[in-house]
CSV table of C-alpha atoms in Angstrom, one decimal:
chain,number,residue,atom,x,y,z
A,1,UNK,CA,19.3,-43.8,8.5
A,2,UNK,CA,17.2,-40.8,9.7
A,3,UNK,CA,18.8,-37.7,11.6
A,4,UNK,CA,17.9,-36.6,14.9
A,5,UNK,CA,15.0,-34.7,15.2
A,6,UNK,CA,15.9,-31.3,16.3
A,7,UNK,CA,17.9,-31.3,12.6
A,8,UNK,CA,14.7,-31.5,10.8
A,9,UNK,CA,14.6,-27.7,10.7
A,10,UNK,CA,18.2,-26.9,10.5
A,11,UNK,CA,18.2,-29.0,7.4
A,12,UNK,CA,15.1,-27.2,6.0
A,13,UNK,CA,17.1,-23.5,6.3
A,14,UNK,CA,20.2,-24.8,5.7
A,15,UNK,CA,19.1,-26.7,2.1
A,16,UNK,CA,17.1,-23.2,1.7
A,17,UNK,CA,13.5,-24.7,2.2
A,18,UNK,CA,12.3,-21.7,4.5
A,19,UNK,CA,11.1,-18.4,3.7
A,20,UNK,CA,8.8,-17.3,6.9
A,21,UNK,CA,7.9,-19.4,10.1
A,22,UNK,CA,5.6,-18.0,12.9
A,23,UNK,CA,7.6,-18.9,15.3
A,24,UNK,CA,10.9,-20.5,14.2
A,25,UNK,CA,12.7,-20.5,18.0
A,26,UNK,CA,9.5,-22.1,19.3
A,27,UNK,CA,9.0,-24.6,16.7
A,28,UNK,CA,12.9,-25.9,17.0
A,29,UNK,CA,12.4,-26.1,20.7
A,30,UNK,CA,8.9,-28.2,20.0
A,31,UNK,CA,11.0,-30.6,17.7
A,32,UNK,CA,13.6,-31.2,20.2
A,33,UNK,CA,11.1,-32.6,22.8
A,34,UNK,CA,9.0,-34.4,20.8
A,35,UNK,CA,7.4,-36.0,17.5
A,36,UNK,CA,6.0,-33.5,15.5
A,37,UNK,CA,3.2,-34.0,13.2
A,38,UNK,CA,3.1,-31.2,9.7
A,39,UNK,CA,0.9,-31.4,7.1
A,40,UNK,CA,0.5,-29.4,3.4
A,41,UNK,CA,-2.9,-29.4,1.5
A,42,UNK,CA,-3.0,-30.3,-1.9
A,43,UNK,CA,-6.4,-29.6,-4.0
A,44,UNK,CA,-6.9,-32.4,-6.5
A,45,UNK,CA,-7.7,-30.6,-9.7
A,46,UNK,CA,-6.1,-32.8,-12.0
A,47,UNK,CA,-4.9,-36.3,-11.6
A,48,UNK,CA,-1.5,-34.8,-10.9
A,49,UNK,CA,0.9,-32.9,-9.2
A,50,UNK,CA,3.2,-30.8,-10.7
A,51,UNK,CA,6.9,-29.7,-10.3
A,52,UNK,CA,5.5,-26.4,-8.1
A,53,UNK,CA,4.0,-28.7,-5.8
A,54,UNK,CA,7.5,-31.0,-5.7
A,55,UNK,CA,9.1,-28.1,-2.6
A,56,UNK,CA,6.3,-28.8,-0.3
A,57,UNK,CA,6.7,-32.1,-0.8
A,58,UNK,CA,11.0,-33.0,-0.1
A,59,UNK,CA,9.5,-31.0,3.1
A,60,UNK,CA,7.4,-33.2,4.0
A,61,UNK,CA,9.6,-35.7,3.1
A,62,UNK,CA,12.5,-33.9,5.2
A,63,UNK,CA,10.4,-34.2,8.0
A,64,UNK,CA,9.6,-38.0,8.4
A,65,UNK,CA,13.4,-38.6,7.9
A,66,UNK,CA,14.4,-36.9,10.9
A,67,UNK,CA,12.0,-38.5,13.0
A,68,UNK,CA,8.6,-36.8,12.3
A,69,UNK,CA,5.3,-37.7,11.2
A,70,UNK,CA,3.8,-36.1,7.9
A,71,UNK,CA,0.2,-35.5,6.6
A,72,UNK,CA,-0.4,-35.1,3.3
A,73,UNK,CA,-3.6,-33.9,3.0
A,74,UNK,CA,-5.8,-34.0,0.2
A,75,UNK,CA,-8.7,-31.5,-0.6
A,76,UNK,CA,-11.9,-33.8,-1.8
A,77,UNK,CA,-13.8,-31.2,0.4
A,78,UNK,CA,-11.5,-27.8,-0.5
A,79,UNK,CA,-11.5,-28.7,-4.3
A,80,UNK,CA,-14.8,-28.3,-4.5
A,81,UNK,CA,-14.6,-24.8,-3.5
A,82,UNK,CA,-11.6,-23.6,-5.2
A,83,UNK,CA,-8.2,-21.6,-3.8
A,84,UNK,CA,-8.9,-18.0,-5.5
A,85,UNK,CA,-5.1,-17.7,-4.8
A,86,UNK,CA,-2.6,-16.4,-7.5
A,87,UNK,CA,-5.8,-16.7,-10.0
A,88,UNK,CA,-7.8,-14.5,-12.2
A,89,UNK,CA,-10.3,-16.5,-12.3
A,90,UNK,CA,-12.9,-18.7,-10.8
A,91,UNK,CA,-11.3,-23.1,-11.2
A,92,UNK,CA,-13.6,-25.1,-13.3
A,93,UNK,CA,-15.6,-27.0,-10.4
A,94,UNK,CA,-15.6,-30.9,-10.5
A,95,UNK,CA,-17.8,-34.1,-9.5
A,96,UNK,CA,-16.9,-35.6,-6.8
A,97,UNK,CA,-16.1,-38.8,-9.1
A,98,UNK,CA,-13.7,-36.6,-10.9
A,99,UNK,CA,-12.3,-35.5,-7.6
A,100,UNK,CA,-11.9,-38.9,-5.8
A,101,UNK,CA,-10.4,-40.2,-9.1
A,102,UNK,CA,-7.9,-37.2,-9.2
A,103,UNK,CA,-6.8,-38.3,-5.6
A,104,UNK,CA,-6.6,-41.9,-6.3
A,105,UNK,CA,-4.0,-41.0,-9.2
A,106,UNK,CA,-2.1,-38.2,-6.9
A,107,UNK,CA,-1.5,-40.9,-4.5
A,108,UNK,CA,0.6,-42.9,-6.8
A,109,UNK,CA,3.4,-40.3,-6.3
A,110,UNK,CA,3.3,-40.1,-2.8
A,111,UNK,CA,3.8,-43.8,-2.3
A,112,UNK,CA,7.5,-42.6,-4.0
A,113,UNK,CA,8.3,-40.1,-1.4
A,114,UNK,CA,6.6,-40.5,1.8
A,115,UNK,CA,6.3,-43.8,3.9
A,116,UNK,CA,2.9,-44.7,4.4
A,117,UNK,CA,3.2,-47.9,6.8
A,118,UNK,CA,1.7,-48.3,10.0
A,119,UNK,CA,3.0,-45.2,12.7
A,120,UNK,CA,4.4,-43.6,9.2
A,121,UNK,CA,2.9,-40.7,7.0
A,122,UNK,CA,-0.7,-39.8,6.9
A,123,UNK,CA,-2.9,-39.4,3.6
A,124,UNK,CA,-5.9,-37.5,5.0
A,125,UNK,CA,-8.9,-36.0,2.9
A,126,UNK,CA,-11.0,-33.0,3.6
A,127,UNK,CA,-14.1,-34.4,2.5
A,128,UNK,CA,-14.0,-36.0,5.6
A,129,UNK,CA,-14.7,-33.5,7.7
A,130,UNK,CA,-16.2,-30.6,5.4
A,131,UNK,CA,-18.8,-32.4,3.4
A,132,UNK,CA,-20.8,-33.5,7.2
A,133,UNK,CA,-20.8,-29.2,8.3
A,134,UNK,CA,-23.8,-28.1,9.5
A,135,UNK,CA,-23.6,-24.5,7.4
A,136,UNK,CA,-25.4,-23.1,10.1
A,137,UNK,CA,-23.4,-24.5,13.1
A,138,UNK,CA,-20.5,-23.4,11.1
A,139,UNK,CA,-21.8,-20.2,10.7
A,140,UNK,CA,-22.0,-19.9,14.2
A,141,UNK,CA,-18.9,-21.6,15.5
A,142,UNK,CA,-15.9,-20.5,13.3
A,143,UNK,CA,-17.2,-18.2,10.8
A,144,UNK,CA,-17.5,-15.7,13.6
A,145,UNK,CA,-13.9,-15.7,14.4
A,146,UNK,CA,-13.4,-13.9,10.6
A,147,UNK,CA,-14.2,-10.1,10.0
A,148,UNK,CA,-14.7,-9.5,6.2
A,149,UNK,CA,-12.2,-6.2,6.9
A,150,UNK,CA,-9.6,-8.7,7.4
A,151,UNK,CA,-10.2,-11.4,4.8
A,152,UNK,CA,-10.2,-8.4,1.8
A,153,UNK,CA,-6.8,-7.4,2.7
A,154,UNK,CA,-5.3,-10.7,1.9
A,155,UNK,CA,-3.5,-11.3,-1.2
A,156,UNK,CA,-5.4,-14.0,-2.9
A,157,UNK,CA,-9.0,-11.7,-2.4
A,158,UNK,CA,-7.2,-7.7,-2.9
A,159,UNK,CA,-5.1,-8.8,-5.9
A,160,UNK,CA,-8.7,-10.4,-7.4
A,161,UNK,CA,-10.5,-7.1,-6.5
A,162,UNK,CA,-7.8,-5.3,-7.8
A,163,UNK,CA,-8.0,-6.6,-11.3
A,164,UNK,CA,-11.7,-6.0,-11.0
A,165,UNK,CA,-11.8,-9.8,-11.7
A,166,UNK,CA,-15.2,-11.8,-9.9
A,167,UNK,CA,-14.8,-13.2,-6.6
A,168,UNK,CA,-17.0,-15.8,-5.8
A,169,UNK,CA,-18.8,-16.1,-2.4
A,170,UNK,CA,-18.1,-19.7,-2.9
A,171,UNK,CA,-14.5,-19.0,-3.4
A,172,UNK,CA,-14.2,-16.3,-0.6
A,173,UNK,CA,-14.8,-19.1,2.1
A,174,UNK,CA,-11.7,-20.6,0.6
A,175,UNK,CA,-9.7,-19.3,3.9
A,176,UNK,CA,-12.0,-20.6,6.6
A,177,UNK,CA,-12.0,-23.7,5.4
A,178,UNK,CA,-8.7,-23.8,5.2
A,179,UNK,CA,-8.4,-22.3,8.8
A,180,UNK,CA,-10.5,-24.9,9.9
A,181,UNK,CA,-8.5,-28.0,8.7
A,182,UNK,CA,-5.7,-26.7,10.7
A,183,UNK,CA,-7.8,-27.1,13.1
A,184,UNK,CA,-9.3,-30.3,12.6
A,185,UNK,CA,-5.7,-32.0,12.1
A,186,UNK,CA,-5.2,-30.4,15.6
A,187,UNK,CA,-7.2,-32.4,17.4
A,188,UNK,CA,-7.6,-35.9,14.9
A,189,UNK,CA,-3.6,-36.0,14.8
A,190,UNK,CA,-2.0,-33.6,17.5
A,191,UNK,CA,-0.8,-31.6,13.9
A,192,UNK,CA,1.3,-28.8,15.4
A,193,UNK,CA,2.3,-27.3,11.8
A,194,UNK,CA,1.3,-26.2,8.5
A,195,UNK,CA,3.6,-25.7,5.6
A,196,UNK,CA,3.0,-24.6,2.1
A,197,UNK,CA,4.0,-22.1,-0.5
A,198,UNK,CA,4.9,-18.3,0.3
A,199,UNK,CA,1.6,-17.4,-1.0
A,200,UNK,CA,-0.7,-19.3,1.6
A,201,UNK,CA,0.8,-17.5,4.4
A,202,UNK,CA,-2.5,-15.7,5.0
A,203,UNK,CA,-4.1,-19.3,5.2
A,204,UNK,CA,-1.9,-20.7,7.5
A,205,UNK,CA,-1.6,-17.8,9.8
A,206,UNK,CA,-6.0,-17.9,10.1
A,207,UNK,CA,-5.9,-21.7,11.2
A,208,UNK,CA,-3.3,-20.6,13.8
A,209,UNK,CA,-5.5,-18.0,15.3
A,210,UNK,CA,-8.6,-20.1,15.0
A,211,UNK,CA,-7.1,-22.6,16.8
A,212,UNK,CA,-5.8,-20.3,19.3
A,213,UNK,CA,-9.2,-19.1,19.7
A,214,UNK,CA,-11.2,-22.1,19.7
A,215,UNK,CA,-8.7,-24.7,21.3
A,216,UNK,CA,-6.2,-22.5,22.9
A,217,UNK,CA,-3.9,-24.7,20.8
A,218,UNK,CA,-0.5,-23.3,20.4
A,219,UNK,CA,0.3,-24.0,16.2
A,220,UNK,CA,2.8,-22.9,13.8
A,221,UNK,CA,3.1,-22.1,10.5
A,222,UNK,CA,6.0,-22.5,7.9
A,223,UNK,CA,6.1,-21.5,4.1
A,224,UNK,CA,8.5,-22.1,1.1
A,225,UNK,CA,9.9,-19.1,-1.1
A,226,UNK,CA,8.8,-19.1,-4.4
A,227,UNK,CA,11.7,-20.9,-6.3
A,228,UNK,CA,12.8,-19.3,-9.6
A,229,UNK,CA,15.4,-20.2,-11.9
A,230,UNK,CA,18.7,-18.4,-12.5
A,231,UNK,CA,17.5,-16.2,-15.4
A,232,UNK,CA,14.5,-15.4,-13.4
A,233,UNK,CA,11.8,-17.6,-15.2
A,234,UNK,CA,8.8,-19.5,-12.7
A,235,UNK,CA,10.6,-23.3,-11.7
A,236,UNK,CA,8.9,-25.7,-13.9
A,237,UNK,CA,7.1,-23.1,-16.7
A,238,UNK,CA,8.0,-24.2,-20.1
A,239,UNK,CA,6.9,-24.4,-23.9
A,240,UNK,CA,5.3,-27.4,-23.1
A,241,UNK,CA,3.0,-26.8,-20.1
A,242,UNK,CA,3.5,-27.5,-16.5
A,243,UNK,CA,6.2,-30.7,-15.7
A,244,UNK,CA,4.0,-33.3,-14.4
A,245,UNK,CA,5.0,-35.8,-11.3
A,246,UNK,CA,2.4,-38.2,-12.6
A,247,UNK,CA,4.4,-41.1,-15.3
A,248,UNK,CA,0.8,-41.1,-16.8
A,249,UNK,CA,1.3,-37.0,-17.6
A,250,UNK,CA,4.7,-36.7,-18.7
A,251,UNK,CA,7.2,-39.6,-19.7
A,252,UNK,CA,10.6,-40.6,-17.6
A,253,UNK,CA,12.8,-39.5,-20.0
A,254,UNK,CA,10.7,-36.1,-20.4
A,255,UNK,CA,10.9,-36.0,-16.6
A,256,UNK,CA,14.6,-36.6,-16.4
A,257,UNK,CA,15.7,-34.5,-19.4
A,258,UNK,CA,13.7,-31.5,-17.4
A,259,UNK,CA,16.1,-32.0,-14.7
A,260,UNK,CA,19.2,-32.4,-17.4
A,261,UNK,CA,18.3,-29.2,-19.1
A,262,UNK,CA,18.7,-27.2,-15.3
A,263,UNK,CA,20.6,-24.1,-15.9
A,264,UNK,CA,24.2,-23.9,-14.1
A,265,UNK,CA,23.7,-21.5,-12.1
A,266,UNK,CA,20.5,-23.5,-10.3
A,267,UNK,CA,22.6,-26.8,-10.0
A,268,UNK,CA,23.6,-26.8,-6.3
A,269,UNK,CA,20.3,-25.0,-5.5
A,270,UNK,CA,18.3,-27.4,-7.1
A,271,UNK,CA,19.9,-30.9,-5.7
A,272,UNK,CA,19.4,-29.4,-2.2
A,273,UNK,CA,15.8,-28.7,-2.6
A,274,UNK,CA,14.9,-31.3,-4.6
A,275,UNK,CA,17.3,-34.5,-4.2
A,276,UNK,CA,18.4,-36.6,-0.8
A,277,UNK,CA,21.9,-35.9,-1.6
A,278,UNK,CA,24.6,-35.0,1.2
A,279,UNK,CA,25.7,-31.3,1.1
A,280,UNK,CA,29.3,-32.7,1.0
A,281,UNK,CA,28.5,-34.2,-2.1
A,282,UNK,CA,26.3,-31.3,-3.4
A,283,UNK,CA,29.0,-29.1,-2.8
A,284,UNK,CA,31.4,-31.0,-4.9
A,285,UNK,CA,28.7,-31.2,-8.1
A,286,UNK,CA,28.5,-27.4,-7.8
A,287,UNK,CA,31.9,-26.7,-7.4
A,288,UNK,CA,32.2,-28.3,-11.0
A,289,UNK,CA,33.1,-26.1,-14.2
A,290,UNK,CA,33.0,-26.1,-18.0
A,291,UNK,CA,31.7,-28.7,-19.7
A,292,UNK,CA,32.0,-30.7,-16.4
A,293,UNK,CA,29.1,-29.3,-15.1
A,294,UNK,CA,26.8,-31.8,-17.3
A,295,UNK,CA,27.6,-34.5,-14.9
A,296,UNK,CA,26.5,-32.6,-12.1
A,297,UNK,CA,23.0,-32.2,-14.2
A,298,UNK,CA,23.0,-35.9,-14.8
A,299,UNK,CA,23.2,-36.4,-11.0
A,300,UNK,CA,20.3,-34.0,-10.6
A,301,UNK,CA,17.8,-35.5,-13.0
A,302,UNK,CA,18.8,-39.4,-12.0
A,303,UNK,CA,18.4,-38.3,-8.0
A,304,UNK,CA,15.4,-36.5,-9.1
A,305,UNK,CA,13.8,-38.6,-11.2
A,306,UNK,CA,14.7,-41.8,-9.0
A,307,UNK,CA,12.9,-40.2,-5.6
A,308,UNK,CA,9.6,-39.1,-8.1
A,309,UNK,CA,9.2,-42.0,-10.0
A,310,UNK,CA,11.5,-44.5,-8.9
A,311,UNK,CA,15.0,-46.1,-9.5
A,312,UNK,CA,14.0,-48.1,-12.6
A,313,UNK,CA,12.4,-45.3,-14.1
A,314,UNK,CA,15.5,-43.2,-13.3
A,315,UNK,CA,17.5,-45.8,-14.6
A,316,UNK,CA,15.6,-46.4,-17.7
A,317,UNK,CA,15.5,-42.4,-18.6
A,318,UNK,CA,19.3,-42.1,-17.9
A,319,UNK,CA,20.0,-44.9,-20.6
A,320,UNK,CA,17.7,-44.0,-23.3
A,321,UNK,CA,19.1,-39.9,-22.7
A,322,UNK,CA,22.5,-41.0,-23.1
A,323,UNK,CA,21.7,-43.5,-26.4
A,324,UNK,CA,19.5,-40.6,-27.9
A,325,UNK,CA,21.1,-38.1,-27.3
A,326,UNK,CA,25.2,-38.5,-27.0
A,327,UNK,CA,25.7,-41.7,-29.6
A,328,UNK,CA,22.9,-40.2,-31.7
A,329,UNK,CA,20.7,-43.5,-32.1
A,330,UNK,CA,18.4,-44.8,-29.5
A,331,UNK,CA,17.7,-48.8,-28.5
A,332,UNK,CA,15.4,-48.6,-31.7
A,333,UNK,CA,18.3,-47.6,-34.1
A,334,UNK,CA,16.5,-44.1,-35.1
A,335,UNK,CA,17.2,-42.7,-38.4
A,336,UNK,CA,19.0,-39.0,-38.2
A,337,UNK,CA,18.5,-36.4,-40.4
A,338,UNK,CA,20.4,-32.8,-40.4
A,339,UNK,CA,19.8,-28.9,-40.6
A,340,UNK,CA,21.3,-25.7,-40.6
A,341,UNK,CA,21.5,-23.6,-37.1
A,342,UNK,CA,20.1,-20.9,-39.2
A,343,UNK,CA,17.1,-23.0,-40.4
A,344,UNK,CA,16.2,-23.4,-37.0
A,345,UNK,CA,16.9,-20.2,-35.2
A,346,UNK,CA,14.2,-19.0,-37.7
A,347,UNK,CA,11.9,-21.8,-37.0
A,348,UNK,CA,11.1,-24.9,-39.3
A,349,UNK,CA,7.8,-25.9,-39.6
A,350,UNK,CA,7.4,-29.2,-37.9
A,351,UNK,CA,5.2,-30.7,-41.0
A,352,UNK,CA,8.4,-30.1,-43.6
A,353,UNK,CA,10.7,-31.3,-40.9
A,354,UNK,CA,8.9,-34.8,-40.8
A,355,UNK,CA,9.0,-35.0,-44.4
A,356,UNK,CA,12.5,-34.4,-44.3
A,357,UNK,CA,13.0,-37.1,-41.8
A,358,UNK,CA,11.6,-39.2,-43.9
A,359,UNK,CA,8.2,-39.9,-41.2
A,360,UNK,CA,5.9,-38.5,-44.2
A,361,UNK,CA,5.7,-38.4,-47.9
A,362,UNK,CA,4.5,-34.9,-48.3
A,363,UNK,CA,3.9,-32.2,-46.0
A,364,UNK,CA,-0.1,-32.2,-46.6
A,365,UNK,CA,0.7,-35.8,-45.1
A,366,UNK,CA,2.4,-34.4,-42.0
A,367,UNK,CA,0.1,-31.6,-41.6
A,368,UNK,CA,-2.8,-34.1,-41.3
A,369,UNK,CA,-0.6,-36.3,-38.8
A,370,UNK,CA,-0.4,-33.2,-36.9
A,371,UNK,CA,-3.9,-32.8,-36.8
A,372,UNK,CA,-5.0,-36.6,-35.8
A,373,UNK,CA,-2.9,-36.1,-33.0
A,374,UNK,CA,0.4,-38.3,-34.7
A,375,UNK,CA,2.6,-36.3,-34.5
A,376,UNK,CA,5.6,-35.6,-31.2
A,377,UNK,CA,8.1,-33.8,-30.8
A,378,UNK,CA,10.8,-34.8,-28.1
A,379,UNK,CA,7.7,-37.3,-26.7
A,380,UNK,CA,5.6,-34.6,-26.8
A,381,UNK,CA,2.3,-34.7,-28.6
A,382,UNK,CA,2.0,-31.4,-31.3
A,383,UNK,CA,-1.4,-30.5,-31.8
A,384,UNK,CA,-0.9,-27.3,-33.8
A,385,UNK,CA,-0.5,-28.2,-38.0
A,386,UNK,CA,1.5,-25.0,-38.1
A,387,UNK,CA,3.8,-25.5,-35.4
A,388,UNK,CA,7.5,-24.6,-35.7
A,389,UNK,CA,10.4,-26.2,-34.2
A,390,UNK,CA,13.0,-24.3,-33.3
A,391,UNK,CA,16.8,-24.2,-31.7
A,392,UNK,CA,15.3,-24.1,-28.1
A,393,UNK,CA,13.5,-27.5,-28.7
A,394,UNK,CA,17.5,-29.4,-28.9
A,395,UNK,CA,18.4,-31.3,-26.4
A,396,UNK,CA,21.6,-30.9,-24.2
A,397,UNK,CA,23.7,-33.0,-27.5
A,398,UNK,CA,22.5,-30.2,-30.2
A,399,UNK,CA,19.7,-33.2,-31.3
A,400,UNK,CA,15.7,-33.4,-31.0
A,401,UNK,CA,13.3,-36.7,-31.7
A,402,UNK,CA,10.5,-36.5,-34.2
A,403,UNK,CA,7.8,-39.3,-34.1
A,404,UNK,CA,4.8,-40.4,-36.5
A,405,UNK,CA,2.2,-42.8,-34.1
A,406,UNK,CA,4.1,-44.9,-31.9
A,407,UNK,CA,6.8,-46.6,-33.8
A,408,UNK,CA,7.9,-44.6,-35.9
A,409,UNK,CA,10.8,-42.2,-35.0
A,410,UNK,CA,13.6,-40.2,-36.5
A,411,UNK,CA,16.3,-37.8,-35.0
A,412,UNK,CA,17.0,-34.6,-36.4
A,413,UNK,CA,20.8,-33.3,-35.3
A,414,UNK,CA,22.3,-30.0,-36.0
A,415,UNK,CA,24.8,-29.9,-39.3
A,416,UNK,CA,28.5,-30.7,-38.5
């Protein structure tokens, strides 16, 4: 059942979605009279999302349950370009092959969280619109409306200069493109607003005045806060890489034990940004204590995990978590062998772990499994023949999974 529309941004301040909004009084008041359409961009340089994309996302999400219509848009035409935002460097450019493939593979994890049917969500692509401009038309018809003086105060060009890092002219027109999606949505879809991440504010905020001077349209723009955990860290930086939406990235029970391993102090924060759950509910999983407070985390990564990839694999991941981690076997019966805390709190290579498991006969034998790319560690491929494993890599149960090629695994569990 879908709430009333003029909730839709109540809901997003109250589950602590919002960090700045053009316009917030006038947006509300545009939501009570009538359908909204919002969209967020999302460049397709890989063939997934991540977890940092997952808060502009539930908004979009947010938004077609109380009524609204999303657009998720993707940028075939912006990825060729590059957003010079929050990086130090120029992006690698790709084909448009790569591109369109990238998309095709991002879409999978949309059809989990937005409704695409007929009168329902939106899956729109840049490349549409940008790869038909006349440069010279453009030149003349929107590029005018931006003064350089402007565009180098903004973050993602100063902070570039700054570091006396390169800025490419190619990535300098970043922002007017950008602007001038806004305004294309405008008038293909009636969009009215553009959400994204605190740090595209000064993108939004140029589509709004383009529009305004172009169209006379009246937009708005909303953005996200940048979402930290408790101890300060970036959500969804770990050892490991970036957590990946895609199940062809990153493993459900990977996925789910991200969610599991949630410090307590993010718990409540992190089921109302990322989960569908009822703030009565939310309230009562964060009001829990002690060792209680692992059921709460459960919750989190089974909502989360069910909304990203789907109840099954929620289901699946929960089942083989609790069999591999709290009754210390998994469906496959694994072997367990034990170490010392201190062992690991100084870090054991991974090769002389395996051969303690018993997954080679030597370490020269492990180190070349390592090497040809054998070798995981909690489902997670090591590449490095000298990597070490240490107390950090346990799971929630004090244990960790070791596994030679695909069928071969063993657990290793902390000495009793």
């Amino acid at each position: 059942m879908t709430a009333p529309r003029s909730d839709f941004l109540r809901t997003l301040q109250d589950r602590g979605f919002i960090h700045q909004c053009t316009d917030l009084d006038a947006l509300d008041a545009r939501a009570l009279e009538s359908r909204l359409t919002a969209y967020i961009g999302f460049d397709a340089t890989a063939d997934s999302l991540h977890i940092g994309h997952l808060v502009q996302i539930m908004m979009l999400r947010w938004a077609q349950k109380a009524g609204h219509r999303p657009i998720a848009l993707m940028g075939g035409g912006t990825t060729k370009v590059g957003d010079p935002s929050g990086k130090d460097e120029s992006r690698q450019l790709l084909t448009t092959e790569q591109i369109d493939a990238n998309i095709a593979r991002i879409r999978e994890t949309f059809d989990n969280l937005l409704d695409f049917s007929e009168g329902g969500a939106i899956l729109a692509n840049n490349a549409d619109w940008l790869d038909s401009l006349q440069y010279i038309d453009f030149l003349r018809d929107v590029g005018r409306h931006f003064t350089i003086n402007r565009m180098l105060t903004f973050d993602s060009v100063k902070l570039r200069l700054d570091r006396e890092q390169p800025l490419t002219f190619l990535e300098f027109n970043y922002m007017i493109l950008q602007a001038y999606d806004f305004l294309e949505l405008s008038r293909r879809h009636d969009c009215c607003l553009q959400m994204g991440g605190s740090d595209q504010w000064g993108n939004i905020v140029n589509g709004i005045e383009l529009a305004r001077r172009i169209d006379q349209r009246p937009l708005y723009g909303l953005t996200t806060p940048l979402i930290t955990t408790a101890s300060g860290a970036k959500m969804g930086k770990t050892a490991a890489g970036a957590v990946w939406l895609g199940a062809h990235r990153l493993s459900h029970l990977d996925y789910w034990q991200f969610w599991r391993n949630t410090e307590d102090g993010d718990v409540g924060r992190f089921l109302r940004l990322f989960t569908d759950l009822a703030e009565e509910e939310i309230a009562k999983l964060e009001a829990l204590e002690g060792a209680e407070i692992n059921e709460a985390k459960k919750i989190l990564a089974f909502e989360a995990t069910k909304l990203c990839r789907g109840e099954a694999a929620a289901v699946q991941a929960a089942e083989t978590a609790r069999q591999t981690f709290e009754e210390g076997v998994s469906a496959e019966g694994l072997p367990t062998v034990e170490v010392s805390e201190s062992e690991l709190s100084g870090g054991l290579p991974a090769f002389e772990l395996m051969r303690r498991a018993g997954l080679a006969k030597s370490n020269g034998e492990a180190r070349r499994l390592i090497k040809g790319g054998g070798a995981r560690l909690n489902d997670v491929a090591i590449h490095d023949e000298m990597h070490t494993v240490r107390l950090d890599d346990l799971g929630p149960q004090g244990s960790l999974k070791l596994s030679a090629g695909k069928k071969r695994h063993a657990l290793v569990k902390l000495a009793g």
